[in-house]
Tab-separated table of C-alpha atoms in Angstrom:
chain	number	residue	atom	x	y	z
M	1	UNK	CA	154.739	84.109	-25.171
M	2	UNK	CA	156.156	85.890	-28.436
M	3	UNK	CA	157.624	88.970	-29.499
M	4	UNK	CA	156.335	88.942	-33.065
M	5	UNK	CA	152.762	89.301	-34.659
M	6	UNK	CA	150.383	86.502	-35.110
M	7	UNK	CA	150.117	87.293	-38.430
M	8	UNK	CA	154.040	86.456	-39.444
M	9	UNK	CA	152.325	82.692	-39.318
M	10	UNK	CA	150.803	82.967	-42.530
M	11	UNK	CA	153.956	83.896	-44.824
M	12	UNK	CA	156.049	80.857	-43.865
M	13	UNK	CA	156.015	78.027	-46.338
M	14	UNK	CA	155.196	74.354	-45.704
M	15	UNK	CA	158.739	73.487	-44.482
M	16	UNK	CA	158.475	75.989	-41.616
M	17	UNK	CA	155.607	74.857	-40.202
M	18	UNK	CA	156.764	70.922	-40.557
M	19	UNK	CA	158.277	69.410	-37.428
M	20	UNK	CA	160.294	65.965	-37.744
M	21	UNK	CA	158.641	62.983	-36.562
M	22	UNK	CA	160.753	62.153	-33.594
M	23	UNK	CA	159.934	64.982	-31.995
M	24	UNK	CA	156.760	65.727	-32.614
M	25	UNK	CA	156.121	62.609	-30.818
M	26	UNK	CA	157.727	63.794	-28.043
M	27	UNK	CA	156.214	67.147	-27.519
M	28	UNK	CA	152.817	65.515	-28.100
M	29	UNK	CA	153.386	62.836	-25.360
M	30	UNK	CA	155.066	65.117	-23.161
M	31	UNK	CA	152.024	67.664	-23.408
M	32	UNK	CA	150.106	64.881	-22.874
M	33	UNK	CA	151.167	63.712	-19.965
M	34	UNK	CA	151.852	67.191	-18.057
M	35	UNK	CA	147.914	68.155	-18.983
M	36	UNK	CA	146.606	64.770	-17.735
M	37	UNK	CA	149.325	64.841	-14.300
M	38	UNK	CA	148.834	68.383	-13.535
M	39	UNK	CA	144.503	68.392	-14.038
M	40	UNK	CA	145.026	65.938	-11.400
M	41	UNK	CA	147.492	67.157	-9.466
M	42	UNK	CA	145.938	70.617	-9.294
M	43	UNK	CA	142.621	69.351	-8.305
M	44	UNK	CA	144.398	67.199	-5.482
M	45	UNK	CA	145.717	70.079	-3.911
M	46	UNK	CA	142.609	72.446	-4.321
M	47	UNK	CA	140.374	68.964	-3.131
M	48	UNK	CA	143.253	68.659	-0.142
M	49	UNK	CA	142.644	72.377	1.165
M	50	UNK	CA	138.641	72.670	0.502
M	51	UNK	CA	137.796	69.640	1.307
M	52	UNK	CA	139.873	67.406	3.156
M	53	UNK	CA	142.028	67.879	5.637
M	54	UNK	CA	141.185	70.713	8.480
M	55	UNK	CA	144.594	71.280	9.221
M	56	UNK	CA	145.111	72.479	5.871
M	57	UNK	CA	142.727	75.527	6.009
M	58	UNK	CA	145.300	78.454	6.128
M	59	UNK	CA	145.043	81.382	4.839
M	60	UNK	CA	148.724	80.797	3.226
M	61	UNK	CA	147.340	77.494	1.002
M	62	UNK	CA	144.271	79.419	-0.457
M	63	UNK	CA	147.020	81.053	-2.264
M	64	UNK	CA	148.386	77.844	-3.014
M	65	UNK	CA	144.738	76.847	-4.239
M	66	UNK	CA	144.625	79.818	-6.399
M	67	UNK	CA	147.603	78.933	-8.198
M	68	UNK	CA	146.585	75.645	-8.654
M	69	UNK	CA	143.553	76.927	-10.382
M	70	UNK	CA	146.136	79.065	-12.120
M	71	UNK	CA	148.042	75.903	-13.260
M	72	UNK	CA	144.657	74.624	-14.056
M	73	UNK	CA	144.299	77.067	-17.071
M	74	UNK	CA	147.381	75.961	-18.271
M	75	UNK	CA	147.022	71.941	-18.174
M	76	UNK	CA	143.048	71.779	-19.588
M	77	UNK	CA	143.516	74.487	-22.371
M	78	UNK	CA	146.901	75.567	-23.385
M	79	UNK	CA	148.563	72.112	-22.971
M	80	UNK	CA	145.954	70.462	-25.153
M	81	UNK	CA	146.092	73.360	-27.758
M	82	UNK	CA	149.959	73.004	-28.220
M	83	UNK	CA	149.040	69.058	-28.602
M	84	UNK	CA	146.761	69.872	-31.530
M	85	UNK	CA	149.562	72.737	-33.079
M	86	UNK	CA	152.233	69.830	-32.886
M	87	UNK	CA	149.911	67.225	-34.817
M	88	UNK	CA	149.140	69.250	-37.439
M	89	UNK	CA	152.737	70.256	-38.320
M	90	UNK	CA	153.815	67.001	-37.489
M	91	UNK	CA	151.600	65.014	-39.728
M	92	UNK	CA	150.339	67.738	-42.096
M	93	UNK	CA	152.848	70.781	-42.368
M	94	UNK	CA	150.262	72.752	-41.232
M	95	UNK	CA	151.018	75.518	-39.384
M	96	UNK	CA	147.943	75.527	-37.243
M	97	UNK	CA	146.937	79.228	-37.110
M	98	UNK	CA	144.007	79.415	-35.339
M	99	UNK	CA	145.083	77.359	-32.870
M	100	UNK	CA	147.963	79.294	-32.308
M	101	UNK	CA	146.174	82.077	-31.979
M	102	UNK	CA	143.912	80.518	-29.447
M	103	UNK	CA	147.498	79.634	-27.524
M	104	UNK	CA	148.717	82.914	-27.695
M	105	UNK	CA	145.770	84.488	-26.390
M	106	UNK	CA	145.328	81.810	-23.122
M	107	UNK	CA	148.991	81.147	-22.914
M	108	UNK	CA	150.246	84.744	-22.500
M	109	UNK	CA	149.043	85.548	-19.286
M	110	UNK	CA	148.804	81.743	-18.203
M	111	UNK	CA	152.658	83.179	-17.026
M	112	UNK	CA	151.794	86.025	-15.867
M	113	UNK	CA	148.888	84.576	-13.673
M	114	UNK	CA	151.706	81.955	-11.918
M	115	UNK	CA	154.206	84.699	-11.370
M	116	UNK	CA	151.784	86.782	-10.175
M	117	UNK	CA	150.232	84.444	-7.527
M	118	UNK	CA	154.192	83.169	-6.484
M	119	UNK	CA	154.701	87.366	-5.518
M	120	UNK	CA	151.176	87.127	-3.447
M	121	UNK	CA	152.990	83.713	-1.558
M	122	UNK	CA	156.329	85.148	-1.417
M	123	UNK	CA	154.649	88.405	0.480
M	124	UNK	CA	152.681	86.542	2.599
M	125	UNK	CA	155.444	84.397	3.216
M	126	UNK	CA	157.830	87.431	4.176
M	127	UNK	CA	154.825	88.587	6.666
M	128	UNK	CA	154.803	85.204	8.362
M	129	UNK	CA	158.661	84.515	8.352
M	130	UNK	CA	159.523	89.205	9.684
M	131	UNK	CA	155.987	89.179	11.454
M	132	UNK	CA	154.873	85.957	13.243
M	133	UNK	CA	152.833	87.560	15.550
M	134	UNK	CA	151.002	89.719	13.487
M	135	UNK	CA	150.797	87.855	10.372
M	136	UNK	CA	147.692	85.473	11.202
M	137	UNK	CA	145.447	88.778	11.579
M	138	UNK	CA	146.555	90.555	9.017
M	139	UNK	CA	145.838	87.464	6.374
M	140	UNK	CA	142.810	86.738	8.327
M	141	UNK	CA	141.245	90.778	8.270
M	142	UNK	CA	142.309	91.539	4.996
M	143	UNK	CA	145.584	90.414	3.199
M	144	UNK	CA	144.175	87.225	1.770
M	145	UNK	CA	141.387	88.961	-0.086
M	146	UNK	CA	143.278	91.972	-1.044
M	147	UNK	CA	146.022	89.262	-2.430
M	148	UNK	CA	143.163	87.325	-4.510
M	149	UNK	CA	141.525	90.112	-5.485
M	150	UNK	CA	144.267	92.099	-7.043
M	151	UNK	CA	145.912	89.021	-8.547
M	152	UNK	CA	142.583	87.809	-10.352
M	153	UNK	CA	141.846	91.169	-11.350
M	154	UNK	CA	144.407	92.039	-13.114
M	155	UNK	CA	144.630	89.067	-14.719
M	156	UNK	CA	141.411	89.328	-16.074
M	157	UNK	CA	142.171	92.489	-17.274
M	158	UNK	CA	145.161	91.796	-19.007
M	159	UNK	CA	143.030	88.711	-20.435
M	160	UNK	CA	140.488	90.851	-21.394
M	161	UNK	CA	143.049	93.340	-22.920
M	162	UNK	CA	144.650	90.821	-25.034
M	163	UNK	CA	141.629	89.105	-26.773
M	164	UNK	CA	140.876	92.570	-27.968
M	165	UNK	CA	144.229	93.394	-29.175
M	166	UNK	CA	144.851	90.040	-30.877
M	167	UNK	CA	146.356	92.102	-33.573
M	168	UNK	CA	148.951	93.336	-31.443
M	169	UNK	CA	150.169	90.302	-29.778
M	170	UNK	CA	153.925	92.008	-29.470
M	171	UNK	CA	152.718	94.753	-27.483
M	172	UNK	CA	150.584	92.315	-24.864
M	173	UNK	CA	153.425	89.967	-24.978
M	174	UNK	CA	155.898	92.443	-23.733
M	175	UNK	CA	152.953	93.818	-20.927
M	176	UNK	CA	153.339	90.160	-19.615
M	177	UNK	CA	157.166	90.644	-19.263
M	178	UNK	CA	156.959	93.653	-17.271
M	179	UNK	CA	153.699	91.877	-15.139
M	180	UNK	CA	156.805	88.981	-15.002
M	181	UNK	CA	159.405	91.487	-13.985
M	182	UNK	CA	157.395	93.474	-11.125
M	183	UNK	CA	156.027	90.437	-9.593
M	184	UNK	CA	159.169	88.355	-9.891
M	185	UNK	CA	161.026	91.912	-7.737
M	186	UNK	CA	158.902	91.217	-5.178
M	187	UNK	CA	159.438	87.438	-5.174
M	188	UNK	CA	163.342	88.708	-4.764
M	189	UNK	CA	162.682	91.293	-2.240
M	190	UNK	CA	160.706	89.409	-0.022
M	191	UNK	CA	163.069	86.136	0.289
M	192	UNK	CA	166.047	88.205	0.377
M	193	UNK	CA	164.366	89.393	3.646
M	194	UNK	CA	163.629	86.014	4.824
M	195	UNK	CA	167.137	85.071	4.461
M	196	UNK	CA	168.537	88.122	6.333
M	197	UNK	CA	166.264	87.071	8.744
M	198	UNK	CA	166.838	83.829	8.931
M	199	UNK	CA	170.749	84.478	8.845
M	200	UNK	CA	171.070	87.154	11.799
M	201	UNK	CA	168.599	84.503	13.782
M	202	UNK	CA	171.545	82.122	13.645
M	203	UNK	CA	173.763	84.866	14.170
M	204	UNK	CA	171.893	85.511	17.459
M	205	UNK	CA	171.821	81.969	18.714
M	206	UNK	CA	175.339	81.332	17.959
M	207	UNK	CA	175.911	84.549	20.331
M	208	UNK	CA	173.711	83.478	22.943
M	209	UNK	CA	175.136	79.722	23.280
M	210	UNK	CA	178.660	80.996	23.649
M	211	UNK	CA	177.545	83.345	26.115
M	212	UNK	CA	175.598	80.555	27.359
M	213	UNK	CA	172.417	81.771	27.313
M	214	UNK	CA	169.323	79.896	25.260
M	215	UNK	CA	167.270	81.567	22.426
M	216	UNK	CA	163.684	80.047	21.850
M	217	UNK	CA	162.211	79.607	18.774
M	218	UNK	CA	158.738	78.668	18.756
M	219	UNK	CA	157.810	75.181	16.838
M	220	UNK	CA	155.517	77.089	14.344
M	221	UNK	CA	158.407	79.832	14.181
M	222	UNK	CA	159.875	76.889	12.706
M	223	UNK	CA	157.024	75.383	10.442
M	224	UNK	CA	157.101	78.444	8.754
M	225	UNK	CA	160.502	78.388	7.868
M	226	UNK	CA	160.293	75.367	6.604
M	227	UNK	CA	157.025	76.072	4.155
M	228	UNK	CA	158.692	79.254	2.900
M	229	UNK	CA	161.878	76.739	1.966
M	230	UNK	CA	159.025	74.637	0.528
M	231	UNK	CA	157.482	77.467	-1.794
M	232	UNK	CA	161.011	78.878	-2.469
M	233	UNK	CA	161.259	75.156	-4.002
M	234	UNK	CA	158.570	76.213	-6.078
M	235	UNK	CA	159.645	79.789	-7.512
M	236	UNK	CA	163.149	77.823	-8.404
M	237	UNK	CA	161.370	75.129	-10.158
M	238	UNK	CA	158.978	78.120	-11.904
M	239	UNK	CA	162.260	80.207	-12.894
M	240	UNK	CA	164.052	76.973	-14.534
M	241	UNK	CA	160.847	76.397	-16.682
M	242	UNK	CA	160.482	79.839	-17.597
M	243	UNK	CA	163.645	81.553	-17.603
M	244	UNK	CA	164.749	79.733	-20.699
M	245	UNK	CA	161.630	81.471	-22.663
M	246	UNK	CA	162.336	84.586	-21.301
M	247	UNK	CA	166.108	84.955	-22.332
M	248	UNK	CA	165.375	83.343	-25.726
M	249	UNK	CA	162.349	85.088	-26.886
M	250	UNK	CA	163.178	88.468	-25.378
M	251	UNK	CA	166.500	88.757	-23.974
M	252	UNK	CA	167.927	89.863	-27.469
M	253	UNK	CA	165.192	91.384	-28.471
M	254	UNK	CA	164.121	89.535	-31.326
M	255	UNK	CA	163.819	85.368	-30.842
M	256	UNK	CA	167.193	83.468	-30.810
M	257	UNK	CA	165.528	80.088	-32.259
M	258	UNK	CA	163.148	79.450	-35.735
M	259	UNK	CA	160.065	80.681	-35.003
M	260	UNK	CA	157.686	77.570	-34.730
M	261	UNK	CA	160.768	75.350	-35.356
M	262	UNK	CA	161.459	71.871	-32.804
M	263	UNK	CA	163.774	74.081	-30.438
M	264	UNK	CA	160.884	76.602	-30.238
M	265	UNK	CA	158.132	74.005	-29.224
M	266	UNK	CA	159.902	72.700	-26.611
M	267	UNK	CA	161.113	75.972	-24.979
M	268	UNK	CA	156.990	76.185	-24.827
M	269	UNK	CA	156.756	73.076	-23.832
M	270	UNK	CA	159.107	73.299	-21.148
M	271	UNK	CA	157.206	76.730	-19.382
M	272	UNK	CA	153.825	74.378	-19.591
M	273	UNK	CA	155.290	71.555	-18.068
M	274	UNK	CA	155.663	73.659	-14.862
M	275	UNK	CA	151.981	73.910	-14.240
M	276	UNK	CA	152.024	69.698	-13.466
M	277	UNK	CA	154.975	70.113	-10.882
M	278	UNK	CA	153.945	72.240	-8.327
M	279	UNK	CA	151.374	69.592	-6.388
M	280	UNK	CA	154.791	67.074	-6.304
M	281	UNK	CA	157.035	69.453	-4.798
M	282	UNK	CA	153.910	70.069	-1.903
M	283	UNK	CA	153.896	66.406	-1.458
M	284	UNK	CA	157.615	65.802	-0.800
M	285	UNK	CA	157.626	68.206	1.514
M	286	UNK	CA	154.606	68.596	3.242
M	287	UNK	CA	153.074	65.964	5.300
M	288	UNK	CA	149.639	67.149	5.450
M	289	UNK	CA	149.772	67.259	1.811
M	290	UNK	CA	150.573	64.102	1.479
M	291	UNK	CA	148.491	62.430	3.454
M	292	UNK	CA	145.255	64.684	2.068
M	293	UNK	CA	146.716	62.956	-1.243
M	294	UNK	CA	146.558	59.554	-0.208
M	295	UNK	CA	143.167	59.880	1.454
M	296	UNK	CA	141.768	61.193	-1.758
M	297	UNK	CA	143.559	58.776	-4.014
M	298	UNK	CA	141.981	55.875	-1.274
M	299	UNK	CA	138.745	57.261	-1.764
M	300	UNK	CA	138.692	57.657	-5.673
M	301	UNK	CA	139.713	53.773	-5.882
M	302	UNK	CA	136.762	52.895	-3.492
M	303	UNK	CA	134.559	54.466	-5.423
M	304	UNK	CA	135.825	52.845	-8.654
């Protein structure tokens, strides 16, 4: 994501499109790695859900499905582009522009997507977490689809919008930062509730054992506190990556590092790197998860 046209690419000399060898290095491997982890990583979790493990059939992880085919996006095209960009400054001084533009144009609502799909968990969370008893038949009649749908849609729109307008890349780019800050509202609103929630349940039990009376809390009362701690794992992790390209790239208005320079590429390499992180954080703390992961993994070196 950018604030500037594509077109600014073509006036800067050989020097400004060079990155120093050390680096470049770096951000190659580390693309490298995050696109090869988190194809497989994503593909574990979507394999875990669809495939394997029964138990893992909720209507809360076909969001986390989507998301990893969100992710997806992100590790088998943009990762691989911004591996090509940093060879050919690294070793050429080239400053790659058609690749950029092909990065720009998948990479700009690659964010957008994510954020979008951690609002849809975050709501569905806040459902589960303020309405246990209602929130399995709401998901189940309609909320799951009406989540999908809208988030896919208007991604594709957007998409759609921005391969059209490739001359106007600073207009799309800042239509992704308003997608960012809507969606990332909700993420707030809906875990501020939880923790309300969550705090005045305390409140209550504290109350009730000096009075000496007992408050029950049902075991999947529990599990669901527990997963939305999980996922709010997962929107920290997602702000840490992106926040930094947000503040730097927009906060001020105008970008606060070279454009294209070594602090730039990893800023971008930093936001992709999230996309390979989310399928770890689901195995640490969820056992179903992790066992679905091991099963597959078992099965993948049987067949080899």
């Amino acid at each position: 994501m950018r604030n500037n046209s594509l077109g600014d690419i073509t006036n800067l000399s050989a020097s400004d499109c060079s990155l120093p060898l050390a680096h470049g290095f770096g951000l190659m491997a580390a693309n490298s790695v995050g696109a090869v982890v988190g194809t497989f990583g994503n593909f574990l979790v979507c394999t875990a859900v669809l495939y394997t493990s029964p138990r893992l059939r909720r209507c809360s992880n076909y969001l986390l499905v989507s998301l990893a085919i969100a992710d997806l996006i992100v590790t088998m095209v943009c990762e691989p582009l911004v591996v090509g960009i940093v060879a050919k400054k690294t070793f050429f001084n080239d400053c790659a522009s058609n690749l950029e533009l092909a990065y720009v144009v998948s990479s700009n609502f690659s964010c957008s997507a994510s954020v979008m799909h951690l609002a849809a968990i975050s709501v569905d969370r806040f459902l589960a977490v303020i309405f246990p008893l209602r929130h399995g038949r709401i998901m189940k009649s309609h909320g799951l689809k009406v989540m999908l749908i809208v988030v896919w849609v208007v991604w594709g729109v957007a998409t759609v919008f921005a391969s059209l307008r490739v001359p106007f890349l600073k207009e799309t780019a800042y239509m992704v930062v308003a997608m960012f800050i809507i969606s990332y509202f909700l993420v707030i609103g809906s875990y501020l509730s939880i923790t309300i929630s969550v705090f005045l349940l305390r409140r209550r039990k504290k109350q009730a054992s000096r009075q000496g009376r007992t408050v029950r809390i049902s075991v999947s009362s529990k599990a669901e506190r527990r997963f939305a701690f999980t996922l709010a794992i997962v929107i920290g992790v997602f702000t840490a990556c992106w926040f930094p390209m947000i503040v730097v790239f927009f906060a001020a208005g105008k970008s606060l590092v070279k454009m294209y320079g070594t602090a730039y590429m990893w800023i971008r390499t930093l936001a992709l790197l999230n996309s390979a992180m989310n399928f770890l954080i689901y195995s640490a703390r969820i056992r179903d998860f992790r066992d679905s992961y091991a099963l597959i993994c078992r099965k993948i070196l049987r067949c080899g």
